[in-house]
Short mmCIF file of N, CA and C in Angstrom, two decimals:
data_model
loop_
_atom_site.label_atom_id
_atom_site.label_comp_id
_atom_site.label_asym_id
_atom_site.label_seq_id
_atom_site.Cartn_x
_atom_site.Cartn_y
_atom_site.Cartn_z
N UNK A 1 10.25 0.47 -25.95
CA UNK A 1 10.57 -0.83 -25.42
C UNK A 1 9.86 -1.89 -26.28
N UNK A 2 10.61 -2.93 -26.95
CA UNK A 2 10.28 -3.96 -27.52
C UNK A 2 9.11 -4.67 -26.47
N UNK A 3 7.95 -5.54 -27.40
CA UNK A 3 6.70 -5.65 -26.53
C UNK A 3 7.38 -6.90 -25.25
N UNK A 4 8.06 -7.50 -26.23
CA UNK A 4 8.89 -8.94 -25.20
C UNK A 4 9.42 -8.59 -23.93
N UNK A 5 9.92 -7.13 -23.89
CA UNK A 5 10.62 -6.63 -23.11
C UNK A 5 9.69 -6.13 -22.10
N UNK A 6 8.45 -5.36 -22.86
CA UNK A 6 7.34 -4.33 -21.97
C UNK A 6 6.98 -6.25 -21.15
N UNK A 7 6.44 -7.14 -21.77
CA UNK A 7 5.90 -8.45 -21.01
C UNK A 7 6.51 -8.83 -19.92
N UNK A 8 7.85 -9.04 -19.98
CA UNK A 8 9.11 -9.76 -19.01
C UNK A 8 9.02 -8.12 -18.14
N UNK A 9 9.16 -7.00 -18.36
CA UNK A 9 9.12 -6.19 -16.95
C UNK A 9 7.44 -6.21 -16.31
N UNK A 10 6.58 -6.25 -16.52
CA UNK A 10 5.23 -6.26 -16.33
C UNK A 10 5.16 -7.91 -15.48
N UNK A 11 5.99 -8.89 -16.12
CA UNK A 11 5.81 -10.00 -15.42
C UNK A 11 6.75 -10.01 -14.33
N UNK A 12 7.79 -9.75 -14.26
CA UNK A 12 8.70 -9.29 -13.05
C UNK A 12 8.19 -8.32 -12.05
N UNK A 13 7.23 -7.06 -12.47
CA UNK A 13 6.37 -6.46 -11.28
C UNK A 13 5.48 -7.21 -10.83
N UNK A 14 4.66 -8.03 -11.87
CA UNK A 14 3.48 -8.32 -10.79
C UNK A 14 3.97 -9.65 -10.10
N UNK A 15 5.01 -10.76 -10.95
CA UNK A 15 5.46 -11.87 -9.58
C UNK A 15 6.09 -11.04 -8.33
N UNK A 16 6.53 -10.07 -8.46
CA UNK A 16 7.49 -9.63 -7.26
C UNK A 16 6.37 -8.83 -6.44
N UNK A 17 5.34 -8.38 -6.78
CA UNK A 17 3.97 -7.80 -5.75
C UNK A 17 3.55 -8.56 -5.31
N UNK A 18 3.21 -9.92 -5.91
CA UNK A 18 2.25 -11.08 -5.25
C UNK A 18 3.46 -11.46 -4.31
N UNK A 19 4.80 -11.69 -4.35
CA UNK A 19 5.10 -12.42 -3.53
C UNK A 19 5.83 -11.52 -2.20
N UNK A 20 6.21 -10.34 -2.43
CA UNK A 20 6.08 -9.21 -1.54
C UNK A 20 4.43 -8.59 -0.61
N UNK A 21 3.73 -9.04 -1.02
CA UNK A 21 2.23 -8.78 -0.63
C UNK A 21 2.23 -10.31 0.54
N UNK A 22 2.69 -11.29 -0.16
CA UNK A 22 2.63 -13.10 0.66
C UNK A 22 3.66 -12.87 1.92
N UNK A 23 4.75 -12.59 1.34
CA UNK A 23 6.09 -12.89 1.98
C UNK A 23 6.44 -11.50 3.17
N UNK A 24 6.40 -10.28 2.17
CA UNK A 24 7.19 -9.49 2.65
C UNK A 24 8.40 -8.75 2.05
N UNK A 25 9.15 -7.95 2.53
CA UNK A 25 9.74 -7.37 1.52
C UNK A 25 10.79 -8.33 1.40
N UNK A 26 11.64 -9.16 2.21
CA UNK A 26 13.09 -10.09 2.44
C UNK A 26 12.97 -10.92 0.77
N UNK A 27 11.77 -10.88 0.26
CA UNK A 27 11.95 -12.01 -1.12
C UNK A 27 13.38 -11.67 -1.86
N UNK A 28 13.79 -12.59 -2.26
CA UNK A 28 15.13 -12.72 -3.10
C UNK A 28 15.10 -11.85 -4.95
N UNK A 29 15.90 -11.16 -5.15
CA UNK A 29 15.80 -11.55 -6.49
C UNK A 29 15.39 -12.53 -7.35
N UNK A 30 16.46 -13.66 -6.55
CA UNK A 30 16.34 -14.96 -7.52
C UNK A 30 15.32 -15.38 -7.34
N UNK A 31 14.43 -15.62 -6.40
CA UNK A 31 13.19 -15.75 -6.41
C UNK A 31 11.98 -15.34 -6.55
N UNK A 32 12.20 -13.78 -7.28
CA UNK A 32 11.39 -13.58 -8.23
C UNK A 32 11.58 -13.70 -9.81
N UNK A 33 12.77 -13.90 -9.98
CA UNK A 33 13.47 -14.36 -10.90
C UNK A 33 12.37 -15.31 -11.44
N UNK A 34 12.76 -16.41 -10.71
CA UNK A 34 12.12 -17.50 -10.71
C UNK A 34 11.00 -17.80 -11.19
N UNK A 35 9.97 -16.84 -10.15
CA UNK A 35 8.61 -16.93 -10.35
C UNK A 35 8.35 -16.25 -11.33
N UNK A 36 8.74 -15.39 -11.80
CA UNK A 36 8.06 -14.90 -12.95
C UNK A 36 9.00 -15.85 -14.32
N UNK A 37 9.67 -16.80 -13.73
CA UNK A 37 9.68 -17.41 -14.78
C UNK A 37 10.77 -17.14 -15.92
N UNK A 38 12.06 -16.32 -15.35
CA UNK A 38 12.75 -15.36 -16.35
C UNK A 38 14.01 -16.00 -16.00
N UNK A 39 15.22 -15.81 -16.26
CA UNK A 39 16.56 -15.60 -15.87
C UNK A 39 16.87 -14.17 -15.01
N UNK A 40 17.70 -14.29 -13.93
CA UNK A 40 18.26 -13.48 -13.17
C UNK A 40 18.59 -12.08 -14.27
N UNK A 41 19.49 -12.43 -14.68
CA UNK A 41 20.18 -11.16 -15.80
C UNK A 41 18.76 -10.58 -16.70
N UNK A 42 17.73 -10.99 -16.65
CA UNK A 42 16.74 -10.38 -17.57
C UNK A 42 16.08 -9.60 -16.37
N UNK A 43 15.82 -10.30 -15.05
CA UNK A 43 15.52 -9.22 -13.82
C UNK A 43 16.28 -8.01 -13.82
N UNK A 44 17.44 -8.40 -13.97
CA UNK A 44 18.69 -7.32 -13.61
C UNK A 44 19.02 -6.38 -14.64
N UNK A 45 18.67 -6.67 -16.05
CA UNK A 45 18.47 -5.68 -17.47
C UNK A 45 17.85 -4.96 -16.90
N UNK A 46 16.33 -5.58 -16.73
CA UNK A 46 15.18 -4.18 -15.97
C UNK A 46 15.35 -3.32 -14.99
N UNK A 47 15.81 -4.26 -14.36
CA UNK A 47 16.03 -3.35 -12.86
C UNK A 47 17.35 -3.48 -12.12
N UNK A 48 18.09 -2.80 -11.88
CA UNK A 48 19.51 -2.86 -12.19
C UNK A 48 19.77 -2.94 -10.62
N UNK A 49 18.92 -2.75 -9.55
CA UNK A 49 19.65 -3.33 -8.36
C UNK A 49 17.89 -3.33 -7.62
N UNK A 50 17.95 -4.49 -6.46
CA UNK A 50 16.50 -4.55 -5.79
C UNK A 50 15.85 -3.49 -5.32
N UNK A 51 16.77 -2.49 -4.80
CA UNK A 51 15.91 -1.03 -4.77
C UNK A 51 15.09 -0.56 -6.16
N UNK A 52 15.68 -0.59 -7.09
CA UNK A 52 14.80 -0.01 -8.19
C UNK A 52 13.79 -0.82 -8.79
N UNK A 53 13.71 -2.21 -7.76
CA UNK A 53 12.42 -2.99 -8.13
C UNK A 53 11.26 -2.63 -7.10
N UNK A 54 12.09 -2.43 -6.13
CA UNK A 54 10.91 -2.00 -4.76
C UNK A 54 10.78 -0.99 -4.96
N UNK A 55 11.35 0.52 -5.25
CA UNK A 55 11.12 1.56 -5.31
C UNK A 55 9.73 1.49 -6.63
N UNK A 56 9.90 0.97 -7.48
CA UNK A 56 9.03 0.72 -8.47
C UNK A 56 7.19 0.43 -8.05
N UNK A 57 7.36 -0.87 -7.28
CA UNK A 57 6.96 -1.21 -6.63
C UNK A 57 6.02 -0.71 -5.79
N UNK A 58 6.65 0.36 -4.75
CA UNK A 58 5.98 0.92 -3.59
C UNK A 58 5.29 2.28 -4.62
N UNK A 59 6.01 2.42 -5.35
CA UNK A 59 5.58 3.80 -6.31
C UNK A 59 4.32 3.43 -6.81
N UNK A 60 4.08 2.74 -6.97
CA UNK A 60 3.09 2.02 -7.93
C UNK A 60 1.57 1.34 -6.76
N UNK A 61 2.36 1.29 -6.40
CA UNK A 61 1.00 0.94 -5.00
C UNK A 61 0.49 1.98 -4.06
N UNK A 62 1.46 3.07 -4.16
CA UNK A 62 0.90 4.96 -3.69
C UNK A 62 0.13 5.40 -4.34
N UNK A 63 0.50 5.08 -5.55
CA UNK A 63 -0.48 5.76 -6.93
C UNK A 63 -1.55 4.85 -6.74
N UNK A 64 -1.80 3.49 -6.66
CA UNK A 64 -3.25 3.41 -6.85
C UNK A 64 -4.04 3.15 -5.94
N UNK A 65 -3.22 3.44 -3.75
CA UNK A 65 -3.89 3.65 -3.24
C UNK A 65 -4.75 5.11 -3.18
N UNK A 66 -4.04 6.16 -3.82
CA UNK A 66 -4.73 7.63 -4.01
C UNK A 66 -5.40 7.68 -4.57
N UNK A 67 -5.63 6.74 -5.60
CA UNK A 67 -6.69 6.64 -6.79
C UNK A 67 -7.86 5.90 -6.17
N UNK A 68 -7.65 4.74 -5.14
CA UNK A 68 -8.50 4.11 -4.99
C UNK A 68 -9.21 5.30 -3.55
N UNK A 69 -8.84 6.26 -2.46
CA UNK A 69 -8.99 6.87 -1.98
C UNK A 69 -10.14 8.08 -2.70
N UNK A 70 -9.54 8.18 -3.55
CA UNK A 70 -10.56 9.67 -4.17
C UNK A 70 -11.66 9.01 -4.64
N UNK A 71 -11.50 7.89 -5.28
CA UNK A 71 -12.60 7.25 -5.98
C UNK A 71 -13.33 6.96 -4.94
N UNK A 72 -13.20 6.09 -3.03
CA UNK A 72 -14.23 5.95 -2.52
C UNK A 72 -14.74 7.16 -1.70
N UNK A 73 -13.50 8.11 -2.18
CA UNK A 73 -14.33 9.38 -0.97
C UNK A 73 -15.21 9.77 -1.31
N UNK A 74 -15.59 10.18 -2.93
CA UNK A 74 -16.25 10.39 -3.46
C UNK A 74 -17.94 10.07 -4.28
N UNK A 75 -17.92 8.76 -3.27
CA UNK A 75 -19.29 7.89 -3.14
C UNK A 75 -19.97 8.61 -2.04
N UNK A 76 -20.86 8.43 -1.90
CA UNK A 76 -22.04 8.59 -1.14
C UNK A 76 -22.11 7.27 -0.07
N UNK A 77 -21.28 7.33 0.89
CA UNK A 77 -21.04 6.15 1.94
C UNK A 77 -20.79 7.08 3.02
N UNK A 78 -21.17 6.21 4.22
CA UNK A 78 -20.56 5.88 5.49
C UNK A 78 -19.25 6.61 5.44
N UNK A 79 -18.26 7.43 5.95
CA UNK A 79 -17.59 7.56 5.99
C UNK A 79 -16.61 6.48 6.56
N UNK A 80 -16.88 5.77 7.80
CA UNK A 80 -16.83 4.58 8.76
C UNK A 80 -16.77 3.39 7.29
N UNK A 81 -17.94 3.25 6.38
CA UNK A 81 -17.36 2.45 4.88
C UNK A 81 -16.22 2.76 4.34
N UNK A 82 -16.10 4.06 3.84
CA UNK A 82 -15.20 4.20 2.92
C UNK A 82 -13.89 3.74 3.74
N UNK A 83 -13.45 4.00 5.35
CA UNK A 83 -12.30 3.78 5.51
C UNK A 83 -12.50 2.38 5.57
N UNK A 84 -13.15 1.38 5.65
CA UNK A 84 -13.31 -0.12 6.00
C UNK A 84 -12.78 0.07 4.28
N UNK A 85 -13.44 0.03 3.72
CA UNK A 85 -13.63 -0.32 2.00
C UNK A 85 -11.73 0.18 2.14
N UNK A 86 -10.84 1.36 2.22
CA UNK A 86 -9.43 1.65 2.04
C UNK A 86 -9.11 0.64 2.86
N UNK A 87 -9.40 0.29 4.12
CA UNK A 87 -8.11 -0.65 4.88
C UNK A 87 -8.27 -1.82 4.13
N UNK A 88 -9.56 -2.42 3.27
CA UNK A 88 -9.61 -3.75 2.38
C UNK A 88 -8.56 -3.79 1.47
N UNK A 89 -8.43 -2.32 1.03
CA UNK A 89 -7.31 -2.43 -0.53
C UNK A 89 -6.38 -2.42 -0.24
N UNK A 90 -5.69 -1.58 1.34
CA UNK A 90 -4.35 -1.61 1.75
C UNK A 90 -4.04 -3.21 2.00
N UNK A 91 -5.08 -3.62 2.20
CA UNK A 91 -4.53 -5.24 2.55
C UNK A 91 -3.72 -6.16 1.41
N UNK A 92 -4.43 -5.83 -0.01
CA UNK A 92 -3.72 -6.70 -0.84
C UNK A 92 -2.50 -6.08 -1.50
N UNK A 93 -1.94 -4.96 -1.05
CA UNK A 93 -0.87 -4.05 -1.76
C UNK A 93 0.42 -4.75 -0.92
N UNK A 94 1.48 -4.38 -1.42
CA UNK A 94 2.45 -4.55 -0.52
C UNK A 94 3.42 -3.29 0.15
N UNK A 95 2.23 -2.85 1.42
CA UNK A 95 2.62 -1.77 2.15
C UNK A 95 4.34 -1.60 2.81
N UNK A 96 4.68 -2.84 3.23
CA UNK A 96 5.08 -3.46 4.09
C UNK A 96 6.54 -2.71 3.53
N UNK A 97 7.15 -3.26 1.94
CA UNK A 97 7.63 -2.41 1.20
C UNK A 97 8.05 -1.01 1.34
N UNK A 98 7.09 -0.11 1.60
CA UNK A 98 6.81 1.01 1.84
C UNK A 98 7.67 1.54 3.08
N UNK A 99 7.35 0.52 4.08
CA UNK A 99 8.29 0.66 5.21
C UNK A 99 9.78 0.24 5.32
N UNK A 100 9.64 -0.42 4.37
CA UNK A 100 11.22 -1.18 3.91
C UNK A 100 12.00 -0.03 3.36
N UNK A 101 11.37 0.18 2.18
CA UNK A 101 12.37 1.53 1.96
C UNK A 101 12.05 3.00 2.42
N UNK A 102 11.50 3.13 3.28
CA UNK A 102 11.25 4.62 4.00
C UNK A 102 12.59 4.76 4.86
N UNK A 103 13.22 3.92 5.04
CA UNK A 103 14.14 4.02 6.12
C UNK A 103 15.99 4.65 5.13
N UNK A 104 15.54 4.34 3.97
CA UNK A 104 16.70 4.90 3.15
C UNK A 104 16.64 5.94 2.42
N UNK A 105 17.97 6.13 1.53
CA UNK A 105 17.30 7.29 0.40
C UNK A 105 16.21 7.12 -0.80
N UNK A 106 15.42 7.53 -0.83
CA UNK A 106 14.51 7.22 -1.17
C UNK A 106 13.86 8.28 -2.61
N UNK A 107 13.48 7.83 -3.19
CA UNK A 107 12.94 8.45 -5.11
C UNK A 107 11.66 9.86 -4.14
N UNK A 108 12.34 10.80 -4.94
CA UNK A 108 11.14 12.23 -4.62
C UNK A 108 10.09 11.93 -5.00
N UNK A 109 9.37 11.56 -5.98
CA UNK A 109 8.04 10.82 -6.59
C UNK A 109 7.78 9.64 -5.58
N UNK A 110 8.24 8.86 -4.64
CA UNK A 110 7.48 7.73 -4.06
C UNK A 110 7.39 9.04 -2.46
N UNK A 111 8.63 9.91 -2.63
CA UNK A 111 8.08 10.70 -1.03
C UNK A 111 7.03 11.89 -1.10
N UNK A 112 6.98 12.36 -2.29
CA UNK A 112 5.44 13.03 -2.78
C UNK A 112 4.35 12.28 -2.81
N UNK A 113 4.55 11.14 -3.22
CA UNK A 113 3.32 10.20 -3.12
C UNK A 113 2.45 9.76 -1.49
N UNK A 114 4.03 9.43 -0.99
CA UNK A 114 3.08 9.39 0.15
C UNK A 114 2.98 10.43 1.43
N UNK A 115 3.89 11.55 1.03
CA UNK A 115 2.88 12.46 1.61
C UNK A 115 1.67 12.82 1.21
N UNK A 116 1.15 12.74 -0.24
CA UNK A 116 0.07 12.65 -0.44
C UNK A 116 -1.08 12.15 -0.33
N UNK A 117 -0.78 10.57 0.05
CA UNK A 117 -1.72 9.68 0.31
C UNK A 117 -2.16 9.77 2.00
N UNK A 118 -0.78 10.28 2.94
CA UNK A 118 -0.99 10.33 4.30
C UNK A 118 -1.89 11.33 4.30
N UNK A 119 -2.03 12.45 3.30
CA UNK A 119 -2.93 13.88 3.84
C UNK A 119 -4.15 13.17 3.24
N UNK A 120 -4.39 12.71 2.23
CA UNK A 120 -6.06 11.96 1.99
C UNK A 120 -6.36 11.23 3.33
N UNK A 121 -5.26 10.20 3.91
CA UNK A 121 -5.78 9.53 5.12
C UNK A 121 -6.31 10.07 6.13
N UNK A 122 -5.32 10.98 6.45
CA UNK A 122 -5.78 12.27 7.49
C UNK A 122 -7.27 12.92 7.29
N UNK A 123 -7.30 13.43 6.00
CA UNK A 123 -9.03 13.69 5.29
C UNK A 123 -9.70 12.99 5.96
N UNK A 124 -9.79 12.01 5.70
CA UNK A 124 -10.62 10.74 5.67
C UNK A 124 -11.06 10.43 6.80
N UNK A 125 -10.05 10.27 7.73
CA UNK A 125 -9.99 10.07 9.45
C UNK A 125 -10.52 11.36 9.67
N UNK A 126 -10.71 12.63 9.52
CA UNK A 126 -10.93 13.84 9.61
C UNK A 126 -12.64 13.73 9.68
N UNK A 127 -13.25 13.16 8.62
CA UNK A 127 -14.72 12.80 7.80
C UNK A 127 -14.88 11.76 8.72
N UNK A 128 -14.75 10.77 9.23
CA UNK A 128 -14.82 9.71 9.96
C UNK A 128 -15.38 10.10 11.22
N UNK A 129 -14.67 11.02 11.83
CA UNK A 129 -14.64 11.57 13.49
C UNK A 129 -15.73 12.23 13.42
N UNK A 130 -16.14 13.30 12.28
CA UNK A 130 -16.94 14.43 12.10
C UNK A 130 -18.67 13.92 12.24
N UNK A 131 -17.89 12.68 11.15
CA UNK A 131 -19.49 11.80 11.05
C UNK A 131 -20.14 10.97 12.65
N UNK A 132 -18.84 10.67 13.34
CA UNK A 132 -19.15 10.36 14.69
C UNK A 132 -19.13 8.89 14.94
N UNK A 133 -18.36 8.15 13.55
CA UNK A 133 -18.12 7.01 14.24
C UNK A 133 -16.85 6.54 14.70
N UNK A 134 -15.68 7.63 14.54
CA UNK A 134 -14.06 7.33 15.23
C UNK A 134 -14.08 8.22 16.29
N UNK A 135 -13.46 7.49 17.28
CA UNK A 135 -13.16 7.83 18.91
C UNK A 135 -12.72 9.73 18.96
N UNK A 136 -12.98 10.46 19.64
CA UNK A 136 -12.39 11.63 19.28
C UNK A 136 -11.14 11.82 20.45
N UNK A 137 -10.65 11.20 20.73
CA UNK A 137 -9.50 11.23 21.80
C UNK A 137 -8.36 10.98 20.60
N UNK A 138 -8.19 10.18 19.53
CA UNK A 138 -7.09 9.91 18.45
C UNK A 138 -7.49 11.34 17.60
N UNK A 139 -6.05 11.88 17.54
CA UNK A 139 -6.31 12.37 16.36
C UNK A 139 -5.98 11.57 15.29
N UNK A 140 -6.62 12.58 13.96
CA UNK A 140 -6.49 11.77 12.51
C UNK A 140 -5.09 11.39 12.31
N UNK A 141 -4.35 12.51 12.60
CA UNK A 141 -2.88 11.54 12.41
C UNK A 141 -2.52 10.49 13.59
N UNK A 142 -2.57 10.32 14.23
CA UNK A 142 -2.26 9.23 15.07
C UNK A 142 -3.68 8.40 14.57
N UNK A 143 -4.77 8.07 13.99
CA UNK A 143 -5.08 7.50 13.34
C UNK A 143 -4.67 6.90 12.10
N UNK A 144 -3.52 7.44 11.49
CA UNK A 144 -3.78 6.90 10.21
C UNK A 144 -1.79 6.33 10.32
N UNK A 145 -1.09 6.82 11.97
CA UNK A 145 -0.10 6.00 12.10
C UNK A 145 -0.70 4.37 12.57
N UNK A 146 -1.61 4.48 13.10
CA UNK A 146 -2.29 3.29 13.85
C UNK A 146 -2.90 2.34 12.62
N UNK A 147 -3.33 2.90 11.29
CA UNK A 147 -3.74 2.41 10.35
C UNK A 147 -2.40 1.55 9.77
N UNK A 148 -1.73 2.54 9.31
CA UNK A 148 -0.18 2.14 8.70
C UNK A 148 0.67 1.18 9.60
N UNK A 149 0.08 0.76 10.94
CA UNK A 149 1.09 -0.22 11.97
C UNK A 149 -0.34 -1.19 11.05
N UNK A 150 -1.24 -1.46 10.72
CA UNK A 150 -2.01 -2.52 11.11
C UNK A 150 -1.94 -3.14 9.59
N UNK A 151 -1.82 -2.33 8.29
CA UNK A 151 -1.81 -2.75 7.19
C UNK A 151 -0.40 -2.58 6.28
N UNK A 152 0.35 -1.91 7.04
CA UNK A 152 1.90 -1.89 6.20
C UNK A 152 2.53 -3.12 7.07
N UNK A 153 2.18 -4.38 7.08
CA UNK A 153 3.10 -5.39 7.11
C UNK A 153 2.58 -6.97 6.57
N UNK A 154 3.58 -7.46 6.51
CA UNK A 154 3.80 -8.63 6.01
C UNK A 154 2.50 -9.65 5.48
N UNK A 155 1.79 -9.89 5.00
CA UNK A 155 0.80 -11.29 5.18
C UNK A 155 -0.39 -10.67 5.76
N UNK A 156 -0.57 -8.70 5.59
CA UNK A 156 -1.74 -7.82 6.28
C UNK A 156 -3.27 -8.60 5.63
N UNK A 157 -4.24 -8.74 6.26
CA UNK A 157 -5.14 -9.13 5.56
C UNK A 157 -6.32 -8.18 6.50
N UNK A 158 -7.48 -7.69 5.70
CA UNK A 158 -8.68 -6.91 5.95
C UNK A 158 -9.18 -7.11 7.29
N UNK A 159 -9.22 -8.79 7.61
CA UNK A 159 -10.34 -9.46 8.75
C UNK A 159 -9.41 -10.37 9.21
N UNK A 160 -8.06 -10.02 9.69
CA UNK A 160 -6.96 -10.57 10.38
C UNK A 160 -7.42 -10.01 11.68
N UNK A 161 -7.16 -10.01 12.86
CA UNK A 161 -6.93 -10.04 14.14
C UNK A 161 -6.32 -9.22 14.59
N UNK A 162 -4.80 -8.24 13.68
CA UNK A 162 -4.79 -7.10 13.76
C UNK A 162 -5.59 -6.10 13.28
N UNK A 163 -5.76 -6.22 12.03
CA UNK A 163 -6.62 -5.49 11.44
C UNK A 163 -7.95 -5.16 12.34
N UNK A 164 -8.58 -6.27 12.75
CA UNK A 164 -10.00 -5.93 13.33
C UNK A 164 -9.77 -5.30 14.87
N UNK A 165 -8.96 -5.76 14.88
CA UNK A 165 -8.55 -5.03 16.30
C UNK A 165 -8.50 -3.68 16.16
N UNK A 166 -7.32 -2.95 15.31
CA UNK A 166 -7.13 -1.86 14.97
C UNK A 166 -8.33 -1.08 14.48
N UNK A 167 -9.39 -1.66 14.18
CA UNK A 167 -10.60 -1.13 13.40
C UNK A 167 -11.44 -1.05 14.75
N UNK A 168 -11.66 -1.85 15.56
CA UNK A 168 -12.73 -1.33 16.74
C UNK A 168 -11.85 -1.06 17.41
N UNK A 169 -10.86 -0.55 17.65
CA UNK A 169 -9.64 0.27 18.43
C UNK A 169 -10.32 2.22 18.50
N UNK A 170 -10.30 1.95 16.81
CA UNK A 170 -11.18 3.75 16.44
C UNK A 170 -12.16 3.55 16.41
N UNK A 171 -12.98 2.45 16.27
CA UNK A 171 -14.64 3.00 16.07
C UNK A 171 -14.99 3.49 17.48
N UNK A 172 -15.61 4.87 17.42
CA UNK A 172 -16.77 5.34 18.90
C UNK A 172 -17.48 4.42 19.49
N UNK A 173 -17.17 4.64 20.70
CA UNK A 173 -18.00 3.43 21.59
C UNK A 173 -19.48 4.30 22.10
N UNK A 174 -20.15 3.15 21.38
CA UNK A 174 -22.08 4.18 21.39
C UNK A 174 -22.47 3.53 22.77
#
């Protein structure tokens, strides 16, 4: 790929994350078009219909929530941290996406991904309970559906009102 070309798709992912992360998944083509500053038909060279921008997209935000997962499991924290520290990063991704296209046919690499990332969550919530600061009446999976209602949508932010809710929802009551 010519570098002009690698720039204009790299600038078409990241305007269309920031404003899918703001907005939600409903953003327009043309209005990422826009924002990144391009012509429609140079969106549409790259990515030949809005699924293969979101599929892109959500693919790309599985991969570096798993990355960002192993990397904090693997600290010497709080378990009760590390999931605070993951629900921070799910906040600036655009989960929301994720749920947008789960409901269709969907790329084998974005449904490996996040079965993959759901079994780290599960881990995690697993390490959480063990350590004794999540409720033991939830299990880890109905923990980490309760996670995914609080940070796979629209405008999710860390220290929103759902979020904190959802967070002393699981913490053990001492």
């Amino acid at each position: 790929m010519r570098a002009d070309a690698k720039r204009n798709r790299e600038r078409i992912v990241s305007c269309a994350l920031g404003l899918f992360v703001e907005r939600g998944p409903g953003v327009s083509m043309e209005e990422i078009a826009r924002a990144a500053d391009l012509g429609v038909g140079t969106l549409y060279r790259h990515f030949p219909d809005r699924r293969a921008l979101v599929e892109e997209i959500a693919t790309g935000s599985l991969r570096c929530l798993g990355v960002e997962i192993r990397r904090l499991r693997a600290q010497e924290l709080p378990r009760w941290e590390v999931l605070t520290r993951v629900v921070a990063f799910c906040a600036g991704q655009p989960f929301a996406l994720i749920k947008a296209v789960a409901d269709g046919d969907s790329m084998p690499e974005r449904i490996a991904l996040q079965d993959e990332v759901d079994g780290l969550l599960r881990d995690l919530m697993r390490e959480v309970q063990e350590e004794g600061a999540m409720r033991d009446d939830i299990s880890p999976v109905e923990a980490v559906e309760i996670l995914s209602t609080a940070v796979c949508r629209p405008g999710a932010q860390e220290d929103d009102a759902v979020t904190r809710v959802m967070l002393d929802g699981l913490r053990a009551k001492v």
